[in-house]
Short mmCIF file of C-alpha atoms in Angstrom, two decimals:
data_model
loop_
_atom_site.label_atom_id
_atom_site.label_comp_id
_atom_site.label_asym_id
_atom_site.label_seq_id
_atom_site.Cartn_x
_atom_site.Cartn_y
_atom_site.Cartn_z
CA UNK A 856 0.00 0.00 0.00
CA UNK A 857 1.40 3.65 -0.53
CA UNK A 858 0.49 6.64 1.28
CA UNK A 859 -1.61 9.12 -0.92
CA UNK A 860 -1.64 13.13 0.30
CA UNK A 861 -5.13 13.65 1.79
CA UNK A 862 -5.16 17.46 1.50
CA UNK A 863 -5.91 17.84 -1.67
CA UNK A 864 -9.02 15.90 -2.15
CA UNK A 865 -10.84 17.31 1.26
CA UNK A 866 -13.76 19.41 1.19
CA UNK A 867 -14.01 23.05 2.88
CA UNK A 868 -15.56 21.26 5.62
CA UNK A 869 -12.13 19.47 6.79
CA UNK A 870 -10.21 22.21 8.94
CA UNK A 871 -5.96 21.42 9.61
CA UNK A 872 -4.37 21.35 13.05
CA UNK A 873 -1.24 19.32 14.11
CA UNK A 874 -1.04 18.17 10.70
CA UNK A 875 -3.98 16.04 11.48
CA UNK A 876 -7.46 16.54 8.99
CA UNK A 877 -10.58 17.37 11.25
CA UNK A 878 -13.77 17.77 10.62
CA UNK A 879 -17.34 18.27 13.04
CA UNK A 880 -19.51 18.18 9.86
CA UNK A 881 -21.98 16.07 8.89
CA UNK A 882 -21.34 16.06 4.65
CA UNK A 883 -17.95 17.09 4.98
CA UNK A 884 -16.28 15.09 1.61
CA UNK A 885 -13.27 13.66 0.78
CA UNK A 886 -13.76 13.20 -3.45
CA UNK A 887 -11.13 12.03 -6.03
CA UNK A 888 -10.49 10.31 -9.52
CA UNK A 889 -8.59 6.83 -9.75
CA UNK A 890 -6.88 4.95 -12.23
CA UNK A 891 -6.38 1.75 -11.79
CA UNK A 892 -6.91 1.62 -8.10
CA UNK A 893 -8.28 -1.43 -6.22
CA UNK A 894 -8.65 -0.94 -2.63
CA UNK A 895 -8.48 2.01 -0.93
CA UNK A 896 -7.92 2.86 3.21
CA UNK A 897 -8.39 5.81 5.08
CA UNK A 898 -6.85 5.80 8.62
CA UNK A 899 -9.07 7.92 11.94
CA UNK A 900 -8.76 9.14 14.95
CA UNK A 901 -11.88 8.83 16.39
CA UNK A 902 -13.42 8.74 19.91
CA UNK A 903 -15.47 5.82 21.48
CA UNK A 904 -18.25 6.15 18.73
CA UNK A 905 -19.78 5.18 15.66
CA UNK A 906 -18.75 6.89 12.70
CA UNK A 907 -20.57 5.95 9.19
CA UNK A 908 -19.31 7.42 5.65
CA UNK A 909 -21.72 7.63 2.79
CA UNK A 910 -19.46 6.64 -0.33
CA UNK A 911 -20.63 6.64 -4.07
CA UNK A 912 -18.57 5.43 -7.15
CA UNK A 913 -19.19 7.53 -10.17
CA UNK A 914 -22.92 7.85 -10.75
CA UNK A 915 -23.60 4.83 -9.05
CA UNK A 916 -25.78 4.99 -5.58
CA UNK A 917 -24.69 5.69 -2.65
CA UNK A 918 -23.55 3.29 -0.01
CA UNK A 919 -23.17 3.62 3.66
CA UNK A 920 -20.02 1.93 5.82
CA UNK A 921 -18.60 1.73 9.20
CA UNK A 922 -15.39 2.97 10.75
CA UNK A 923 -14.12 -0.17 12.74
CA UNK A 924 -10.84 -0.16 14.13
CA UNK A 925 -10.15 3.46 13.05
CA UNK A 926 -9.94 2.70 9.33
CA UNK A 927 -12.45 2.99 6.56
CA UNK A 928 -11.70 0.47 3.78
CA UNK A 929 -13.06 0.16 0.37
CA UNK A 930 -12.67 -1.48 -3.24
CA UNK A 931 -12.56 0.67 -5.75
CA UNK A 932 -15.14 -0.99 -9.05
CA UNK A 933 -13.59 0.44 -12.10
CA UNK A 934 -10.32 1.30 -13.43
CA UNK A 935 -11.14 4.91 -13.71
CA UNK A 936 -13.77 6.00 -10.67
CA UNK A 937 -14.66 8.87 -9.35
CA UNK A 938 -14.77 8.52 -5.37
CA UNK A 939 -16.88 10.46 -2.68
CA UNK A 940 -16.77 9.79 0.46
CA UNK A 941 -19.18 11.71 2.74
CA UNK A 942 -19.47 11.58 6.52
CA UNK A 943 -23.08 10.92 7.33
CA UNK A 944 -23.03 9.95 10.82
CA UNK A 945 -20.44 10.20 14.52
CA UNK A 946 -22.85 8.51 16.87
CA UNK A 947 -23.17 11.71 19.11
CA UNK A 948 -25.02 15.28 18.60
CA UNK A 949 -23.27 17.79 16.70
CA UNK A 950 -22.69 19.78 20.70
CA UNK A 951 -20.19 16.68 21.42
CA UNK A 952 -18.93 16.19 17.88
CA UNK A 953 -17.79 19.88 18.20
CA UNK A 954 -15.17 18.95 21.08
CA UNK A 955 -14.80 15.13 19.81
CA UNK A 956 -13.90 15.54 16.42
CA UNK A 957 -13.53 13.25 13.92
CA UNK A 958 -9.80 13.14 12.40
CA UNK A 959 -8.64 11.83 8.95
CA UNK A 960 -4.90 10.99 9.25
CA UNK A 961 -3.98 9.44 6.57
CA UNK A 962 -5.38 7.41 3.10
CA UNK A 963 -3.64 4.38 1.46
CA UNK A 964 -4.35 2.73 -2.26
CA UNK A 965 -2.96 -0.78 -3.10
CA UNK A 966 -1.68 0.53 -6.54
CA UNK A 967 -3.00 3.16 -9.79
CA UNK A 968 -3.06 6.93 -9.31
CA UNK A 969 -5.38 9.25 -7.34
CA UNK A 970 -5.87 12.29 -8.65
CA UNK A 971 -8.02 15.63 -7.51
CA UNK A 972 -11.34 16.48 -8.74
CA UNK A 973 -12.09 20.68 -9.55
CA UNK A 974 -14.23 22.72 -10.48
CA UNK A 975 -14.65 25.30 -12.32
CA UNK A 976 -17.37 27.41 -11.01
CA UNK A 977 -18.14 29.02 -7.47
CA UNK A 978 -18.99 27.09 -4.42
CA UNK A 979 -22.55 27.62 -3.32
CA UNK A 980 -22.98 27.42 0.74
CA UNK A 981 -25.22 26.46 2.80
CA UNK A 982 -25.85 27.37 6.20
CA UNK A 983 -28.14 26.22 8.90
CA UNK A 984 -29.07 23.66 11.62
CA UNK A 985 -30.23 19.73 11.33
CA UNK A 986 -32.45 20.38 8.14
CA UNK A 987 -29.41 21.60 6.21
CA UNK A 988 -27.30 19.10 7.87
CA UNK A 989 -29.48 16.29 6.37
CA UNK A 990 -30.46 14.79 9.71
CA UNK A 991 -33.35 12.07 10.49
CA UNK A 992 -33.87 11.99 6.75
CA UNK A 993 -35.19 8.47 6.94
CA UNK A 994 -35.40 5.51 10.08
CA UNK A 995 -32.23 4.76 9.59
CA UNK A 996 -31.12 8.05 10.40
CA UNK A 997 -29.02 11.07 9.12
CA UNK A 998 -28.32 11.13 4.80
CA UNK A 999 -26.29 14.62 4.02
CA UNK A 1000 -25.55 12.74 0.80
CA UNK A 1001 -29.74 13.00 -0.35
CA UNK A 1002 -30.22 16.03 1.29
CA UNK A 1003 -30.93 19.23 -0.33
CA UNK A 1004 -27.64 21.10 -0.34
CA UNK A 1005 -26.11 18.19 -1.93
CA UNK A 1006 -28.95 17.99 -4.53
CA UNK A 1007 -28.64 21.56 -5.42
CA UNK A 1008 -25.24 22.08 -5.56
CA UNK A 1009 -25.20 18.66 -8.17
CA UNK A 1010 -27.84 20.07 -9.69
CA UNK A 1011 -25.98 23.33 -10.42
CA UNK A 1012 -22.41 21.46 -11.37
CA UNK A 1013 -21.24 23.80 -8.58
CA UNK A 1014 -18.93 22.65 -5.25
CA UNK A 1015 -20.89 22.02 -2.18
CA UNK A 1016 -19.97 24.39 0.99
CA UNK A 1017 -21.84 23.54 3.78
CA UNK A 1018 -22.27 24.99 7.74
CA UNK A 1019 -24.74 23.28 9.50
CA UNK A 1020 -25.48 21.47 13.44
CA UNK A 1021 -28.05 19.80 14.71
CA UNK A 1022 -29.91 21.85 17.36
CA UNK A 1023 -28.26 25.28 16.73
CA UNK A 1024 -30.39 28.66 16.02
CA UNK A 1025 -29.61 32.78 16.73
CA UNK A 1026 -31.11 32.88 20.03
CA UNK A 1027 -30.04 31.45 23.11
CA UNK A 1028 -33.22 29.53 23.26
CA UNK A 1029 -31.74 26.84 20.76
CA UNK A 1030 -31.33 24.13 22.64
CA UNK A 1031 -27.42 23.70 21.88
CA UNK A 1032 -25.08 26.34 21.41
CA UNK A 1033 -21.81 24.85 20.67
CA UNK A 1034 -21.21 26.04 18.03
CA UNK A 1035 -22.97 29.53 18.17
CA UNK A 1036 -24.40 30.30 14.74
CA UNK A 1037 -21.31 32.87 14.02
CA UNK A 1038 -18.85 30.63 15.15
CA UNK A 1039 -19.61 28.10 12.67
CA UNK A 1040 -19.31 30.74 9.85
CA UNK A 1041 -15.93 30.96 10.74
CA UNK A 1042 -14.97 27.77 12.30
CA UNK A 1043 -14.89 23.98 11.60
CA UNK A 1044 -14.34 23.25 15.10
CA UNK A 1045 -13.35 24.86 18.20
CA UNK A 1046 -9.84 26.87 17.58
CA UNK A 1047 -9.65 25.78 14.12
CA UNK A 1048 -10.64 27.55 11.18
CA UNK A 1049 -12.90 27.14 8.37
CA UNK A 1050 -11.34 27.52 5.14
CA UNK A 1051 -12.78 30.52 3.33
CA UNK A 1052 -13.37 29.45 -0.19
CA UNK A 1053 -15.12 31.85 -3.27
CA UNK A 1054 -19.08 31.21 -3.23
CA UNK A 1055 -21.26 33.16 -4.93
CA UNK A 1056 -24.72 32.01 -3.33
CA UNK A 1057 -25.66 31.29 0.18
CA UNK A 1058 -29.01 29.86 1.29
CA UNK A 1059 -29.79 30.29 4.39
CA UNK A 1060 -32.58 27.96 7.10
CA UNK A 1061 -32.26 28.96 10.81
CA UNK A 1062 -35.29 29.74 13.23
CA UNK A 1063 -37.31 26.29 13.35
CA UNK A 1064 -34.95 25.36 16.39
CA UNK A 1065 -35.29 28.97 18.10
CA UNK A 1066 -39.29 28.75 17.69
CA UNK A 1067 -39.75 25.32 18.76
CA UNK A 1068 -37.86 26.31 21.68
CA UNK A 1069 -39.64 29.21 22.71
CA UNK A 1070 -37.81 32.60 21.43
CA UNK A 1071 -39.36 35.80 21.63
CA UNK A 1072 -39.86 37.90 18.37
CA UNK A 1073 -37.82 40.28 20.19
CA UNK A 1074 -35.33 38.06 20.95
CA UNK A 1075 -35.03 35.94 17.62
CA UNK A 1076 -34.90 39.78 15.42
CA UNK A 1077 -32.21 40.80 17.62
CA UNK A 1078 -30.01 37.61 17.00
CA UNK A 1079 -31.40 37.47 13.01
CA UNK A 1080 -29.93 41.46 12.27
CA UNK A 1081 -26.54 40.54 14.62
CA UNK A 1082 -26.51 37.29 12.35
CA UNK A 1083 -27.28 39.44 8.94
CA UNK A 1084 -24.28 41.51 9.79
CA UNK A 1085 -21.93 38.79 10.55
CA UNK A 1086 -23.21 37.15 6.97
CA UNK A 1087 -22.03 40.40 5.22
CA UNK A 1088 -18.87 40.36 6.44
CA UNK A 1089 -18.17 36.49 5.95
CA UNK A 1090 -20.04 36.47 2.17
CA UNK A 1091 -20.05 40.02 1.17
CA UNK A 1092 -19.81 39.46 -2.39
CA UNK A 1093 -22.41 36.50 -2.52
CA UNK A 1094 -25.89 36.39 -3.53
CA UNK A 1095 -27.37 35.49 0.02
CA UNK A 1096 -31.23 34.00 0.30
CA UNK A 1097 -33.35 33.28 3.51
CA UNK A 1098 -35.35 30.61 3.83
CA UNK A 1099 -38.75 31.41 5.67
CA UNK A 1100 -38.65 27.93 7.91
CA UNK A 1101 -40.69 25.27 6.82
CA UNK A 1102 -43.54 25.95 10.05
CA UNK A 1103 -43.68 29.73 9.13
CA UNK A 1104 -41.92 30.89 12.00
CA UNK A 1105 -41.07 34.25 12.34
CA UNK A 1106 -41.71 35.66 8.93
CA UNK A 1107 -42.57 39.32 9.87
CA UNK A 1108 -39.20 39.29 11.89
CA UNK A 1109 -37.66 38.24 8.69
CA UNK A 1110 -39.17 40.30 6.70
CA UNK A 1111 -38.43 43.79 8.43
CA UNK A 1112 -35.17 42.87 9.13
CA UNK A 1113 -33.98 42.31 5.61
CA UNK A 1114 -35.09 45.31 4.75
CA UNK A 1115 -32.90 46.81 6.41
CA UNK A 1116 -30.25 45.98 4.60
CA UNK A 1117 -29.50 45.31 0.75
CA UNK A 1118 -27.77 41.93 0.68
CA UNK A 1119 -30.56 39.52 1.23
CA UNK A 1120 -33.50 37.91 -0.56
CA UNK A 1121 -36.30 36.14 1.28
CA UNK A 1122 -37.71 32.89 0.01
CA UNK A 1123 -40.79 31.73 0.76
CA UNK A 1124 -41.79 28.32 1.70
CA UNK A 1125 -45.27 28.10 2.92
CA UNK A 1126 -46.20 26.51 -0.71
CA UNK A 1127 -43.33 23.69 -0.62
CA UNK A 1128 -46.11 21.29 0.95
CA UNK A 1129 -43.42 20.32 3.39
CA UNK A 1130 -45.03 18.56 6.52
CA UNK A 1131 -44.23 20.74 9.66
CA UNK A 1132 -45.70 17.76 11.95
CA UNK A 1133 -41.92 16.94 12.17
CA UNK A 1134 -38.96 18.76 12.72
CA UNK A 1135 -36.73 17.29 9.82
CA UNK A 1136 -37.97 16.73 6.22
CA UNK A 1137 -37.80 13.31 5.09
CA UNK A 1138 -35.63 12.09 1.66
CA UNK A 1139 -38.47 12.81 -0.66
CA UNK A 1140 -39.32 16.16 0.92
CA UNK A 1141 -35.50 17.27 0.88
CA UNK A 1142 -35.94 16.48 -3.23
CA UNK A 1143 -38.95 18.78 -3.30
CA UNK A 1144 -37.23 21.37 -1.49
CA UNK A 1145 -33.99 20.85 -3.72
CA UNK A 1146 -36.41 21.32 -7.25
CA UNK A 1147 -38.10 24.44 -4.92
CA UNK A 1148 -34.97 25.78 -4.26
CA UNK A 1149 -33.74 25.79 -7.64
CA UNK A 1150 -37.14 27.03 -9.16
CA UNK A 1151 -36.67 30.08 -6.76
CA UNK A 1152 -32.63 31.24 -7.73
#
């Protein structure tokens, strides 16, 4: 087996400290091209948890496996594949998986040539809580790699940024707040930075967690406009769009407080059909939020 350089083929998601890969995202992706590569192994440092990877060859569906031992280990189906490898699950909420983050040390191939994917055109990001994260999709749990981010940004041929934890919101009625909504925007886990990359659209879903936990209107339009201002001066070139959430919740707030500025667009969402008996949307509502989405941009 020969060592292959990781850096190269890790998503925005992955942040660097003590030369060790880290990442407390749910969709963070590790994607390449191989030639004539049969087995591939990626080595972990992870904590006493499960950790499950989403991985797709080429166009092919996706496929979820398990972390055991600290590696993941794969055959590779073709001589020339392209690999992604998403991280749909860590067995804890995204509060712990800030501190206990899951580390990528290393990856190994058996033989062939691994080569980076690009892209030509701008990232598009998207930020939010467990919707955006792709959470409780389906009963057998969490699928960033169906979700709608994932389906838009394929949809669009663009790069997929995402910032998104379970349970987060702009007030301090969300019921976790590691990370804070800001911090996210800046890091990918605590004391280490999220690597800034050009995206020229952001979409935007926060408030289901701060209404379903009780916020004010006072309180959630004074954490919205100190979040607005924060989004400025993270994406100030980007196209940025708020999602009304899926329940309705604070739309007035919403409303007056982007116009205030002239950065944002609202979207609307009470026609989606999207069930609000739930928190999270399943698989086939995340699709008819991804063809919404794209209708609306």
């Amino acid at each position: 087996m020969k060592n292959v350089c990781l850096k190269p083929f890790l998503s925005a998601e992955w942040g660097i400290r003590d030369d060790k890969f880290m990442t407390t995202q749910l969709g963070a992706i590790i994607e390449f091209t191989t030639i004539g590569v049969s087995h591939v192994m990626l080595d972990f440092v992870i904590k006493d948890h499960p950790v499950t990877f989403a991985i797709r060859f080429n166009d092919e569906s996706w496929k979820i496996a398990s972390v055991k031992d600290q590696q993941l280990v794969f055959n590779v189906p073709s001589e020339l594949t392209r690999v992604y490898v998403m991280l749909c699950s860590a067995g804890t909420n995204s509060e712990m998986l800030w501190q206990d983050t899951v580390v990528v040390t290393s990856m190994f191939v058996d033989q062939g040539e691994v080569s980076q994917i690009t892209y030509e055109k701008p990232y598009v990001t998207f930020v939010g809580d467990s919707i955006s994260a792709g959470e409780d999709m389906a009963i057998d749990g969490n699928h960033p790699e169906v979700s709608y981010p994932m389906l838009v940004a394929e949809s669009l041929g663009k790069p997929l940024n995402r910032i998104a934890y379970g349970g987060t919101g702009l007030t301090t009625h969300a019921p976790f707040q590691n990370p804070t909504a800001i911090e996210a925007l800046w890091h990918v886990a605590e004391n280490v930075e999220r690597r800034r990359v050009e995206t020229d659209l952001v979409i935007i879903n926060y408030g289901t967690n701060d209404f379903n936990y009780g916020a004010t209107v006072s309180s959630f339009a004074f954490g919205l406009r100190i979040y607005l201002l924060e989004l400025i001066k993270r994406f100030h070139s980007a196209k940025m769009i708020l999602m009304i959430p899926f329940n309705g919740a604070f739309r007035t707030v919403f409303q007056n407080e982007v116009a205030r500025f002239d950065n944002f667009i609202i979207m609307e969402t009470n026609s989606w059909l999207i069930s609000t008996d739930k928190v999270h949307p399943s698989s086939d509502e995340h699709q008819q939020i991804a063809k919404q989405i794209l209708k609306g941009i």
